Coordinates of C-alpha atoms and ligand atoms in Angstrom, one line a residue:
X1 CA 286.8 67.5 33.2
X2 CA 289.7 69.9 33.8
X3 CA 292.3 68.1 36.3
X4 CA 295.8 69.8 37.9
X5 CA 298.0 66.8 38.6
X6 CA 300.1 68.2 41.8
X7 CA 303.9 66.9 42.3
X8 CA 304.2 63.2 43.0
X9 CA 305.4 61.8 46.4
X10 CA 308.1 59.7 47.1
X11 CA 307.3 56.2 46.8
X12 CA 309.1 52.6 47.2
X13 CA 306.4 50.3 46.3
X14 CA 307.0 47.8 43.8
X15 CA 304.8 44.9 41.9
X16 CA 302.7 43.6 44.4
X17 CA 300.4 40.4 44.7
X18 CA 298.9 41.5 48.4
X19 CA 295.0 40.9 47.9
X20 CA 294.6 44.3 49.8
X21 CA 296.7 45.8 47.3
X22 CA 295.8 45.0 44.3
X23 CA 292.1 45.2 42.6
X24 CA 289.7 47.6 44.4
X25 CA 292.3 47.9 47.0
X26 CA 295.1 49.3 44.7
X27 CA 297.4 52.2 46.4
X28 CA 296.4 55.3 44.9
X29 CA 299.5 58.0 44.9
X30 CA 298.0 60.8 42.5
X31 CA 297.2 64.0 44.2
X32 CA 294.9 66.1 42.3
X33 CA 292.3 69.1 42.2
X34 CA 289.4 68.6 39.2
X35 CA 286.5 70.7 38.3
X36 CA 283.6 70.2 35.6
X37 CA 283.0 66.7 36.3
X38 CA 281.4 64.7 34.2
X39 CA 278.0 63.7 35.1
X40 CA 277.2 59.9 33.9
X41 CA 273.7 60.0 35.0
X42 CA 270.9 62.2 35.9
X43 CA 271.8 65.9 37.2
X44 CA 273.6 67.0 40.2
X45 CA 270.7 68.6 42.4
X46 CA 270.9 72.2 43.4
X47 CA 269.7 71.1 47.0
X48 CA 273.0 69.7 48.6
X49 CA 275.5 72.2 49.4
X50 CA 278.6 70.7 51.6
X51 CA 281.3 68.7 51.1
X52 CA 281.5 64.5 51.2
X53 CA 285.5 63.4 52.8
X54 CA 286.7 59.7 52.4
X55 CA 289.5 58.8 54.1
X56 CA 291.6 55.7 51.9
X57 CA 294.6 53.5 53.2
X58 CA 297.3 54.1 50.4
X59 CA 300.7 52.8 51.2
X60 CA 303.3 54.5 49.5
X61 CA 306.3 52.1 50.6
X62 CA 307.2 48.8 50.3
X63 CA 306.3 47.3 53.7
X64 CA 309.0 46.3 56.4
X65 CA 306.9 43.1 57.2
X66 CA 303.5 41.4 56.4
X67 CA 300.9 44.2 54.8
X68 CA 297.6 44.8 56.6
X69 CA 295.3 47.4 54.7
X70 CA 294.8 49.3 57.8
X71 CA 298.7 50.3 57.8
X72 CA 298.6 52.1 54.3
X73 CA 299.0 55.8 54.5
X74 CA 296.1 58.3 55.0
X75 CA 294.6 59.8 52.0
X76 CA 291.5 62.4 52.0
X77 CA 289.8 62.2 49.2
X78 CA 286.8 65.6 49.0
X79 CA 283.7 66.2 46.2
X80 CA 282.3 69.7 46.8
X81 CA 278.8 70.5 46.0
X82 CA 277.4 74.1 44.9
X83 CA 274.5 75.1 43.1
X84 CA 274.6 71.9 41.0
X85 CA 278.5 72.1 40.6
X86 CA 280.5 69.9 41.6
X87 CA 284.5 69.4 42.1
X88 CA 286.9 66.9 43.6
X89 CA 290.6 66.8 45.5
X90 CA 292.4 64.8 47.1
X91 CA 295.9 64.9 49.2
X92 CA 298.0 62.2 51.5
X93 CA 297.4 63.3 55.0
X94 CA 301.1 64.2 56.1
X95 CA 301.6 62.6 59.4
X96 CA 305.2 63.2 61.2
X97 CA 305.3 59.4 60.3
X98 CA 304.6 60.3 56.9
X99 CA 306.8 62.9 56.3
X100 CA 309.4 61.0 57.9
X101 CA 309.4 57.6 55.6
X102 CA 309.5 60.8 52.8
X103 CA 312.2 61.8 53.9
X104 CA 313.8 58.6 54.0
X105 CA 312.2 57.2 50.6
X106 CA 311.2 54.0 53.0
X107 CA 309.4 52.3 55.0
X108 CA 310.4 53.3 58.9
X109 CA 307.6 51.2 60.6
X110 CA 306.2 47.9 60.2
X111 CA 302.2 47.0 60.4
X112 CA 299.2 45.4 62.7
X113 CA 300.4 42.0 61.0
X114 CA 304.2 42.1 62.0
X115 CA 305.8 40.8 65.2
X116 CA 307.8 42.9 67.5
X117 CA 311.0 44.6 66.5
X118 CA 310.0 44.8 62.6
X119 CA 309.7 48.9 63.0
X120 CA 313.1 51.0 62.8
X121 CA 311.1 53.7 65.2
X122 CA 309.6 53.6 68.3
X123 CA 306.0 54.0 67.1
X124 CA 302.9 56.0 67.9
X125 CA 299.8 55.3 69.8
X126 CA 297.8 51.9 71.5
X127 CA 299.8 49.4 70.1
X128 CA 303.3 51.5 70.3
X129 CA 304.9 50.0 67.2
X130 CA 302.5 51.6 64.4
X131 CA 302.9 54.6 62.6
X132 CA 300.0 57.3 63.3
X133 CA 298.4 57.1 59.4
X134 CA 295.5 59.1 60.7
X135 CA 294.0 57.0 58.0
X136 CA 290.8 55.1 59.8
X137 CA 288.4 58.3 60.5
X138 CA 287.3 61.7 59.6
X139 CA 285.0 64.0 61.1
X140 CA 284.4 67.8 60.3
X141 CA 284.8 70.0 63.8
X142 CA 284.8 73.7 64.3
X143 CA 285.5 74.4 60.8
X144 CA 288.2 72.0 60.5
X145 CA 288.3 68.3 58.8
X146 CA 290.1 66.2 61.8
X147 CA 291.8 62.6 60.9
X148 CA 291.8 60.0 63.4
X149 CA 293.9 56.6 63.6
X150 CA 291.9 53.7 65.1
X151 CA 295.4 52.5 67.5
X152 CA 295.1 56.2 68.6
X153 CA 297.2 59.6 67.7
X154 CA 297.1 62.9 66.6
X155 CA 294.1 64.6 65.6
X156 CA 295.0 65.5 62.2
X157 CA 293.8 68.8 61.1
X158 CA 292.8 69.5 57.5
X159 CA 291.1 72.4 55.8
X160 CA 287.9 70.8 55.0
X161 CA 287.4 73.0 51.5
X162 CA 290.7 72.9 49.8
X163 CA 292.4 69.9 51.7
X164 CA 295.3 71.5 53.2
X165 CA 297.1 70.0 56.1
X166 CA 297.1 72.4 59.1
X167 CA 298.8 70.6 61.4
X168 CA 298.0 68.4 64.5
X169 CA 294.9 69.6 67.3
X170 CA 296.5 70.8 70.7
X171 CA 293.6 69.6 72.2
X172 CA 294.6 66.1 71.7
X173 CA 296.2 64.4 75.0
X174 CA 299.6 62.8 75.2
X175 CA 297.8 58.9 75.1
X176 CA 296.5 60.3 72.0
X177 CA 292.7 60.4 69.4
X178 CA 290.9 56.9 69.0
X179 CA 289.1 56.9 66.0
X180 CA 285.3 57.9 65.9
X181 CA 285.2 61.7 67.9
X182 CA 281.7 62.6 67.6
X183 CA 280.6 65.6 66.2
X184 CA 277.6 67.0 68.0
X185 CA 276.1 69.4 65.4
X186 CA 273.7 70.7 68.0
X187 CA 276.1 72.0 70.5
X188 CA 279.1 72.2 68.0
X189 CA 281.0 69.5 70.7
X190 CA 283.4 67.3 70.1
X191 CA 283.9 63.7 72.1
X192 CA 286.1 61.8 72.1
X193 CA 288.1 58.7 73.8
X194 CA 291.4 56.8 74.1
X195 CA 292.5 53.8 75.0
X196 CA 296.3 52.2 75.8
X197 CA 298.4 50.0 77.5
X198 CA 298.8 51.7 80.6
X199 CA 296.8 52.2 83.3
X200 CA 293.7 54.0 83.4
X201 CA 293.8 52.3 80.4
X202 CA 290.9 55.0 79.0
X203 CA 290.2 58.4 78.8
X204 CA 286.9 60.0 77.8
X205 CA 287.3 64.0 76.7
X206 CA 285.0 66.6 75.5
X207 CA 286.1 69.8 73.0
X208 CA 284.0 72.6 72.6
X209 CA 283.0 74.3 69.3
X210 CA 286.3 76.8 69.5
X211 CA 288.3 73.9 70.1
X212 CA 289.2 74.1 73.5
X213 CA 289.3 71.1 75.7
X214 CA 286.6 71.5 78.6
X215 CA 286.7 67.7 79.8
X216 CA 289.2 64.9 80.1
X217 CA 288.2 62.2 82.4
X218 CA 290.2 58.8 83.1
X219 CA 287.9 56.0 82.6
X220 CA 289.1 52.9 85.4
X221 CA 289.4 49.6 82.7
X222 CA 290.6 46.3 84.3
X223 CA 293.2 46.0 81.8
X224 CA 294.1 47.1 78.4
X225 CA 291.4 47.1 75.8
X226 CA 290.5 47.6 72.2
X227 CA 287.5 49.8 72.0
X228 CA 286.6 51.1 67.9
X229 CA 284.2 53.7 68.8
X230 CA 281.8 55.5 71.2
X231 CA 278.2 56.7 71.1
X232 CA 276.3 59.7 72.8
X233 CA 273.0 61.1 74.0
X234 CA 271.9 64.3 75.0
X235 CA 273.3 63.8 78.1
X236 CA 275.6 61.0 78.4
X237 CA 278.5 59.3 76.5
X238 CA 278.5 55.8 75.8
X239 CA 281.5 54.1 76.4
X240 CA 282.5 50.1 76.2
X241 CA 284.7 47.4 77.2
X242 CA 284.7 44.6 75.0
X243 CA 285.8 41.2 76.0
X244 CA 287.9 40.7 72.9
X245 CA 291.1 42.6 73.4
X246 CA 295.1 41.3 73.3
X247 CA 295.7 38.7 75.2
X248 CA 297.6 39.4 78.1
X249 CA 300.8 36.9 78.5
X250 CA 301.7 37.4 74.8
X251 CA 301.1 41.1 75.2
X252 CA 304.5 41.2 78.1
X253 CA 306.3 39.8 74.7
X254 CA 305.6 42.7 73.3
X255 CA 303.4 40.1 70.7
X256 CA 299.7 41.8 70.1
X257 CA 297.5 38.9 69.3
X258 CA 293.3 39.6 69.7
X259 CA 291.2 37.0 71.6
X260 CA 287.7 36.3 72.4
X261 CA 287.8 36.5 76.4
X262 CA 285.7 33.8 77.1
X263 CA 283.1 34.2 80.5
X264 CA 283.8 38.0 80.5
X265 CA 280.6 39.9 79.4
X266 CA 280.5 43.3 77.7
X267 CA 280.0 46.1 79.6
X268 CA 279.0 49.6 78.6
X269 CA 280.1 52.4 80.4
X270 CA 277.4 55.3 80.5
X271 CA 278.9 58.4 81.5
X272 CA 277.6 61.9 82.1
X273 CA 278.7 64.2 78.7
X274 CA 280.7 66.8 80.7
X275 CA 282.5 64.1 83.1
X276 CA 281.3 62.4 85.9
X277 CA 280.4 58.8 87.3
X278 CA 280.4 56.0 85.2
X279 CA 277.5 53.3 85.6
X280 CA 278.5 50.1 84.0
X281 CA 275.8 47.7 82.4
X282 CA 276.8 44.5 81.7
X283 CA 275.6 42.7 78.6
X284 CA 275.8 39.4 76.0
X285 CA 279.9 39.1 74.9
X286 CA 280.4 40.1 71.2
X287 CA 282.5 43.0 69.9
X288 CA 281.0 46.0 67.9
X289 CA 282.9 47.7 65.1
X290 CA 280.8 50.5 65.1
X291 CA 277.3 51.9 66.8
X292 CA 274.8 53.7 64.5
X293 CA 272.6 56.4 67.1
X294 CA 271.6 56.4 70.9
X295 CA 269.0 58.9 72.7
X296 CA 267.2 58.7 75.9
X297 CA 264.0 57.3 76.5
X298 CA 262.5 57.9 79.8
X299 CA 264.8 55.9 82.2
X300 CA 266.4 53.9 79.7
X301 CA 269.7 54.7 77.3
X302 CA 269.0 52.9 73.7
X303 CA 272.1 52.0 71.5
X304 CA 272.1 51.0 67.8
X305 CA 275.0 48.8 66.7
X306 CA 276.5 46.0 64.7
X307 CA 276.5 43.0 67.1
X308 CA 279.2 40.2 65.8
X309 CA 277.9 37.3 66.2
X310 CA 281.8 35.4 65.3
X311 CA 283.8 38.7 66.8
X312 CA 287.2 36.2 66.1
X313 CA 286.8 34.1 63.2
X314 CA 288.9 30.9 61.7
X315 CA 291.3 31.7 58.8
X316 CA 289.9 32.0 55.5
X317 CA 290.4 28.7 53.7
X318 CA 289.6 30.1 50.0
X319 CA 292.4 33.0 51.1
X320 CA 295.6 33.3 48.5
X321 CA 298.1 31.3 50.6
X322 CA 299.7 33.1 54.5
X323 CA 296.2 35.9 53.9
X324 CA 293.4 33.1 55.7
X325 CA 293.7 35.2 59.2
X326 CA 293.9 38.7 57.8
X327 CA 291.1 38.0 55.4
X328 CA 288.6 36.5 58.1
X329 CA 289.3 39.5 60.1
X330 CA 288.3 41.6 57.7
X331 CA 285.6 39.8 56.2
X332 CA 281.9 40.6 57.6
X333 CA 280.8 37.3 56.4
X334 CA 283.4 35.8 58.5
X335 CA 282.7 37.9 61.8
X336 CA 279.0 38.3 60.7
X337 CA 278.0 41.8 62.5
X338 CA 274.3 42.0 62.7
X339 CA 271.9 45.2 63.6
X340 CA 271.2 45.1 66.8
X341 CA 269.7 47.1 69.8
X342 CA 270.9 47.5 73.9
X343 CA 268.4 49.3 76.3
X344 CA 270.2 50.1 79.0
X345 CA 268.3 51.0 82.6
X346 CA 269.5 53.8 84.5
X347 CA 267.2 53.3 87.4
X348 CA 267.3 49.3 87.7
X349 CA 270.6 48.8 86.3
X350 CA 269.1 46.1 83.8
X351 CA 270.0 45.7 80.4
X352 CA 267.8 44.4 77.3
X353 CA 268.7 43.8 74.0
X354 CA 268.2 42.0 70.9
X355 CA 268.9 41.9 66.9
X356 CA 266.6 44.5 65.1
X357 CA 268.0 42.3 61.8
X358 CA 269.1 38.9 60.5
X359 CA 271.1 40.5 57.3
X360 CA 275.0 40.8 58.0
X361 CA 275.6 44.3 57.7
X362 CA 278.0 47.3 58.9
X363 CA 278.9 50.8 58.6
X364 CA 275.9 52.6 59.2
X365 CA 275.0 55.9 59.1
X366 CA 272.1 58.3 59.8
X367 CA 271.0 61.7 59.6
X368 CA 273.3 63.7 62.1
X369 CA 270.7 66.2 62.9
X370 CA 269.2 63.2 64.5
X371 CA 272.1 62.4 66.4
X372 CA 271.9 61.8 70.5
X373 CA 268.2 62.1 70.3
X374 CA 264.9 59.5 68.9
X375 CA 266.0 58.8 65.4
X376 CA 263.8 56.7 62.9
X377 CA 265.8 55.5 59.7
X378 CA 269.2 54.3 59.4
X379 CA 271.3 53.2 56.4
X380 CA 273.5 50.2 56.2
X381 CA 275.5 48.5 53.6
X382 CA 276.3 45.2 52.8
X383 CA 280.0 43.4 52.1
X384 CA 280.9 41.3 49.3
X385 CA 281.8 37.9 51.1
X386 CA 285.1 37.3 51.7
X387 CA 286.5 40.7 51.5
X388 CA 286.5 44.4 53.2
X389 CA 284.6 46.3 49.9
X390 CA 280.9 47.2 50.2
X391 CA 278.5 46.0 47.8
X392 CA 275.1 47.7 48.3
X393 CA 273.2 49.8 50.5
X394 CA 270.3 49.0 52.6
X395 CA 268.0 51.5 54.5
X396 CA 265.9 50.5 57.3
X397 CA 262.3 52.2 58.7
X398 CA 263.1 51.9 62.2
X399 CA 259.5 52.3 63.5
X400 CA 258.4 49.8 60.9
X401 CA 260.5 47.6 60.9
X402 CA 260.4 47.7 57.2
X403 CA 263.9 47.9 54.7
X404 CA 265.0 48.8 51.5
X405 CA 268.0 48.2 49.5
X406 CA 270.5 48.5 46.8
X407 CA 272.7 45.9 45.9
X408 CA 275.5 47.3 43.2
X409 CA 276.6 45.1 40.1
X410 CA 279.4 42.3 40.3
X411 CA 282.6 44.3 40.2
X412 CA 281.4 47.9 42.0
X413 CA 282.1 48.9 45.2
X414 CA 280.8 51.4 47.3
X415 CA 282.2 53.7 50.0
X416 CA 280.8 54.2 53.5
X417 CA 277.5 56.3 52.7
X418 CA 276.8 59.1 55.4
X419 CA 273.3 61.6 54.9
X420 CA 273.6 64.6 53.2
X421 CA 270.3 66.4 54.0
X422 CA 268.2 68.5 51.6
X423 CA 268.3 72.3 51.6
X424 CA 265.3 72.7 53.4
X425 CA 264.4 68.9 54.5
X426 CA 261.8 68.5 56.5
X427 CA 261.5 64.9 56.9
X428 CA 264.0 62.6 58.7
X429 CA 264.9 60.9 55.4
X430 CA 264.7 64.0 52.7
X431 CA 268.1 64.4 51.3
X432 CA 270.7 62.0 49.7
X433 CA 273.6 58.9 50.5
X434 CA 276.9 60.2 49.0
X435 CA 279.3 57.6 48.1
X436 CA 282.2 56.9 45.7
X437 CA 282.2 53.9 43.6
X438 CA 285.2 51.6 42.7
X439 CA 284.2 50.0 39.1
X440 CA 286.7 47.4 38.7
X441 CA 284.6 46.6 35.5
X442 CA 286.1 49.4 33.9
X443 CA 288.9 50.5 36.5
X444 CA 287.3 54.0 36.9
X445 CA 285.6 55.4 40.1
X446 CA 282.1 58.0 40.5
X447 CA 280.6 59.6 42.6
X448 CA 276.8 58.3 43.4
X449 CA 273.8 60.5 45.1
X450 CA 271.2 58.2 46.2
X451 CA 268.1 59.5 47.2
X452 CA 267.3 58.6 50.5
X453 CA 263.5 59.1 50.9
X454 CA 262.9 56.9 47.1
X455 CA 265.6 54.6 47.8
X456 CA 267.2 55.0 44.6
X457 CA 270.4 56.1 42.7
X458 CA 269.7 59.2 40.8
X459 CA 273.1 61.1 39.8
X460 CA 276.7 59.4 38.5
X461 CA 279.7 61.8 38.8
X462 CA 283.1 60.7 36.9
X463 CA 285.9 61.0 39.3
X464 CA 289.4 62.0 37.4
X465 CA 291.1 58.7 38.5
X466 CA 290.4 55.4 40.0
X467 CA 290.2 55.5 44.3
X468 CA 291.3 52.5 46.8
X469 CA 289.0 51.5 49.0
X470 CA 289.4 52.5 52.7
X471 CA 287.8 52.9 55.8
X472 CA 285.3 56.1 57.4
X473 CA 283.7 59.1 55.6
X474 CA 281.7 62.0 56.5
X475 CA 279.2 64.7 54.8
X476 CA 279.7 68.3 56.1
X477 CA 276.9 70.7 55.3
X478 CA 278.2 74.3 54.2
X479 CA 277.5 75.4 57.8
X480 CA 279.8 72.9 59.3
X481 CA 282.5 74.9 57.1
X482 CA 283.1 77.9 59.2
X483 CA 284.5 77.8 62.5
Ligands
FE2_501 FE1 285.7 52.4 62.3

């Protein structure tokens, strides 16, 4: 493996006991391009061509207040196939908040854990006292990789080959990016939302393949919310408004605590893709991290998600000591998210829905070729209980009903997974999961193909240093490269 180790940044952080900064979750400040990577096991195939993007929380300050993972600074980490090559990068996304606490050599905001007044800026986005990390999401658009914070911000721009930072999207509005656009390979679209304090309280947008914004609609909300992430058909976007969102006296303190609204149901917003009226469905209260697909089927909209079943969990009682409520909140054990399916009516207004699984499991993905439209396999994985690390993969037949999996050894954790297909797939399911591996056995990471149609692991790539576990990923074919 030949690695080039690029200058360091500026850090602050010192020794550290923070659970979600130590172990698997260990801040990761290198910056580096490798090539001839090592293969561990079996051969890289010479049927993927694209490019797999992680995006990792890595803070590179000491923290102004109480740590959460989710404040830790954005980091893209990139493996590039080719004809049965492969190479790997990686580089800190530099938000204006990032470059700023550079310049300083410290921290300039506090986190999602820390009461009011702990930042020395105003901040960005939702919440108003955050810095924009751009860390939660990425998504490759119009040739470009884009980086998305889940409290809302800039659309971070990023060359999706060699990693480097291009600068913010001018289509993004003032109230800012939620996590989760949606890439429409199809029609080479963009959605997206937003969500804030103020009233509309929501925005629903579309950006076309050149980048140019062709929709930006206010959706009416009775109050703020804290919507994760949207879902589309062919035709319509799926919006929703949860009832767990900050509680509303505290939030005039300026204090951002999340409850379970008791009575309220959810409702799901299904609006036309290039803007129009919204009709609202109402449906059982939870709160949903994350949807999988959605199409149209005759006059109903279906929706794949993770239904929690315990969206706002006690504290942790096994937690190390002042971590029980960060923990549970990020534990799926704790909030236990289950697969789960809404039919929505559009001519009776009725909705249906149900669990399509018993097994606690999140972060799903599918084949994006499939996406808006009848889909028939999707692929999970599983959590180690207790913490936010994945610990297996498990694929499910839809139409069936039947399901597969891969649970990974005591010690290795997985990224999320999405679908690379095959050169030349003609099934669904031809082609492969692409995920880095944490092995806190021997404190090294990989990179792991998993054939999707066998269900199996068949090629280990050494990765030149260890990662930190973080948040959303995407594959981007080679055509999805060029603008
Ligand atoms: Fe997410």
């Amino acid at each position: 493996m030949k690695i080039e180790r690029l200058p360091p940044v500026v850090t602050s952080l010192g020794h550290t006991n923070h659970p979600y900064m130590t172990g698997a979750w260990t801040p990761q400040h290198e910056e580096v391009n490798a090539w001839d990577l090592e293969v561990l096991e079996g051969a890289i195939p010479t049927d993927i061509d694209g490019v797999y993007l992680r995006n990792t929380e890595n803070p590179v300050h000491a923290p102004l207040g109480r740590y959460h993972p989710f404040d830790g600074d954005g980091m893209v980490h990139q493996i590039e196939f080719k004809d049965g090559q492969a190479t790997y990068r990686n580089r800190f996304i530099r938000t204006r908040g990032f470059e700023a606490e550079q310049e300083a050599g410290e921290s300039l905001w506090g986190g999602l854990a820390d009461g009011p007044g702990t930042s020395k800026r105003p901040g960005f986005g939702a919440h108003g006292g955050l810095k924009d990390t751009a860390s939660t999401d990425i998504v490759v658009h119009g040739g470009e990789a884009i980086a998305t914070f889940y409290q809302c911000g800039e659309a971070y721009r990023l060359d999706p080959l060699t990693l480097e930072n291009l600068g913010v999207a001018a289509w993004a509005p003032l109230d800012g990016v939620s996590a989760h656009p949606k890439v429409d390979e199809e029609t080479g679209e963009l959605l997206f939302f937003n969500y804030s304090k103020h009233a509309p309280y929501m925005h629903y947008g579309v950006v076309d393949a050149s980048g140019k914004r062709t929709t930006y609609q206010a959706i009416d909300l009775p109050g703020p919310r804290l919507p994760h992430d949207m879902a589309f058909t062919k035709n319509y976007s799926i919006l929703n408004d949860l009832p767990v969102f900050w509680d509303q006296t505290l939030l005039e303190r300026d204090i951002h605590a999340v409850r379970l609204h008791k009575g309220m149901p959810s409702r799901f917003g299904i609006v036309p893709r290039h803007g129009g009226p919204v009709q609202w469905f109402e449906a059982a209260p939870t709160y949903v991290l994350h949807w999988l697909n959605a199409y149209e089927d005759g006059d109903e909209i279906v929706l794949d998600g993770y239904f929690q079943e315990n969206p706002t969990p006690r504290p942790l009682e096994d937690a190390p000591e002042g971590h029980g409520h960060l923990m549970a909140y990020l534990d799926e054990h704790s909030f236990r998210p289950k697969l789960h399916r809404w039919r929505f009516n559009l001519k009776t207004g009725e909705t249906t829905e149900g669990h399509l699984d018993e097994r606690i499991l999140e972060f799903g993905m599918f084949n994006q070729q499939y996406a808006g439209k009848p889909y028939r396999y999707a692929y999970s994985t599983t959590a180690k209980p207790g913490w936010f690390l994945f610990n297996g993969f498990v694929k499910h037949d839809l139409e069936t009903g039947e399901s597969w999996s891969i649970p990974l050894p005591e010690g290795r954790y997985a990224s999320e997974a999405p679908f690379a297909p095959r050169i030349g797939a003609v099934d669904e399911d031809d082609g492969y999961l692409v995920s880095f591996i944490i092995d806190e056995n021997r404190g090294t990471s990989e990179c792991v193909l998993v054939d999707a149609k066998r269900f199996e692991v068949v090629c280990r790539i050494a990765l030149p240093h260890k990662l930190s576990s973080g948040t959303h990923s995407v594959w981007a074919g080679r055509a999805m490269l060029r603008a």
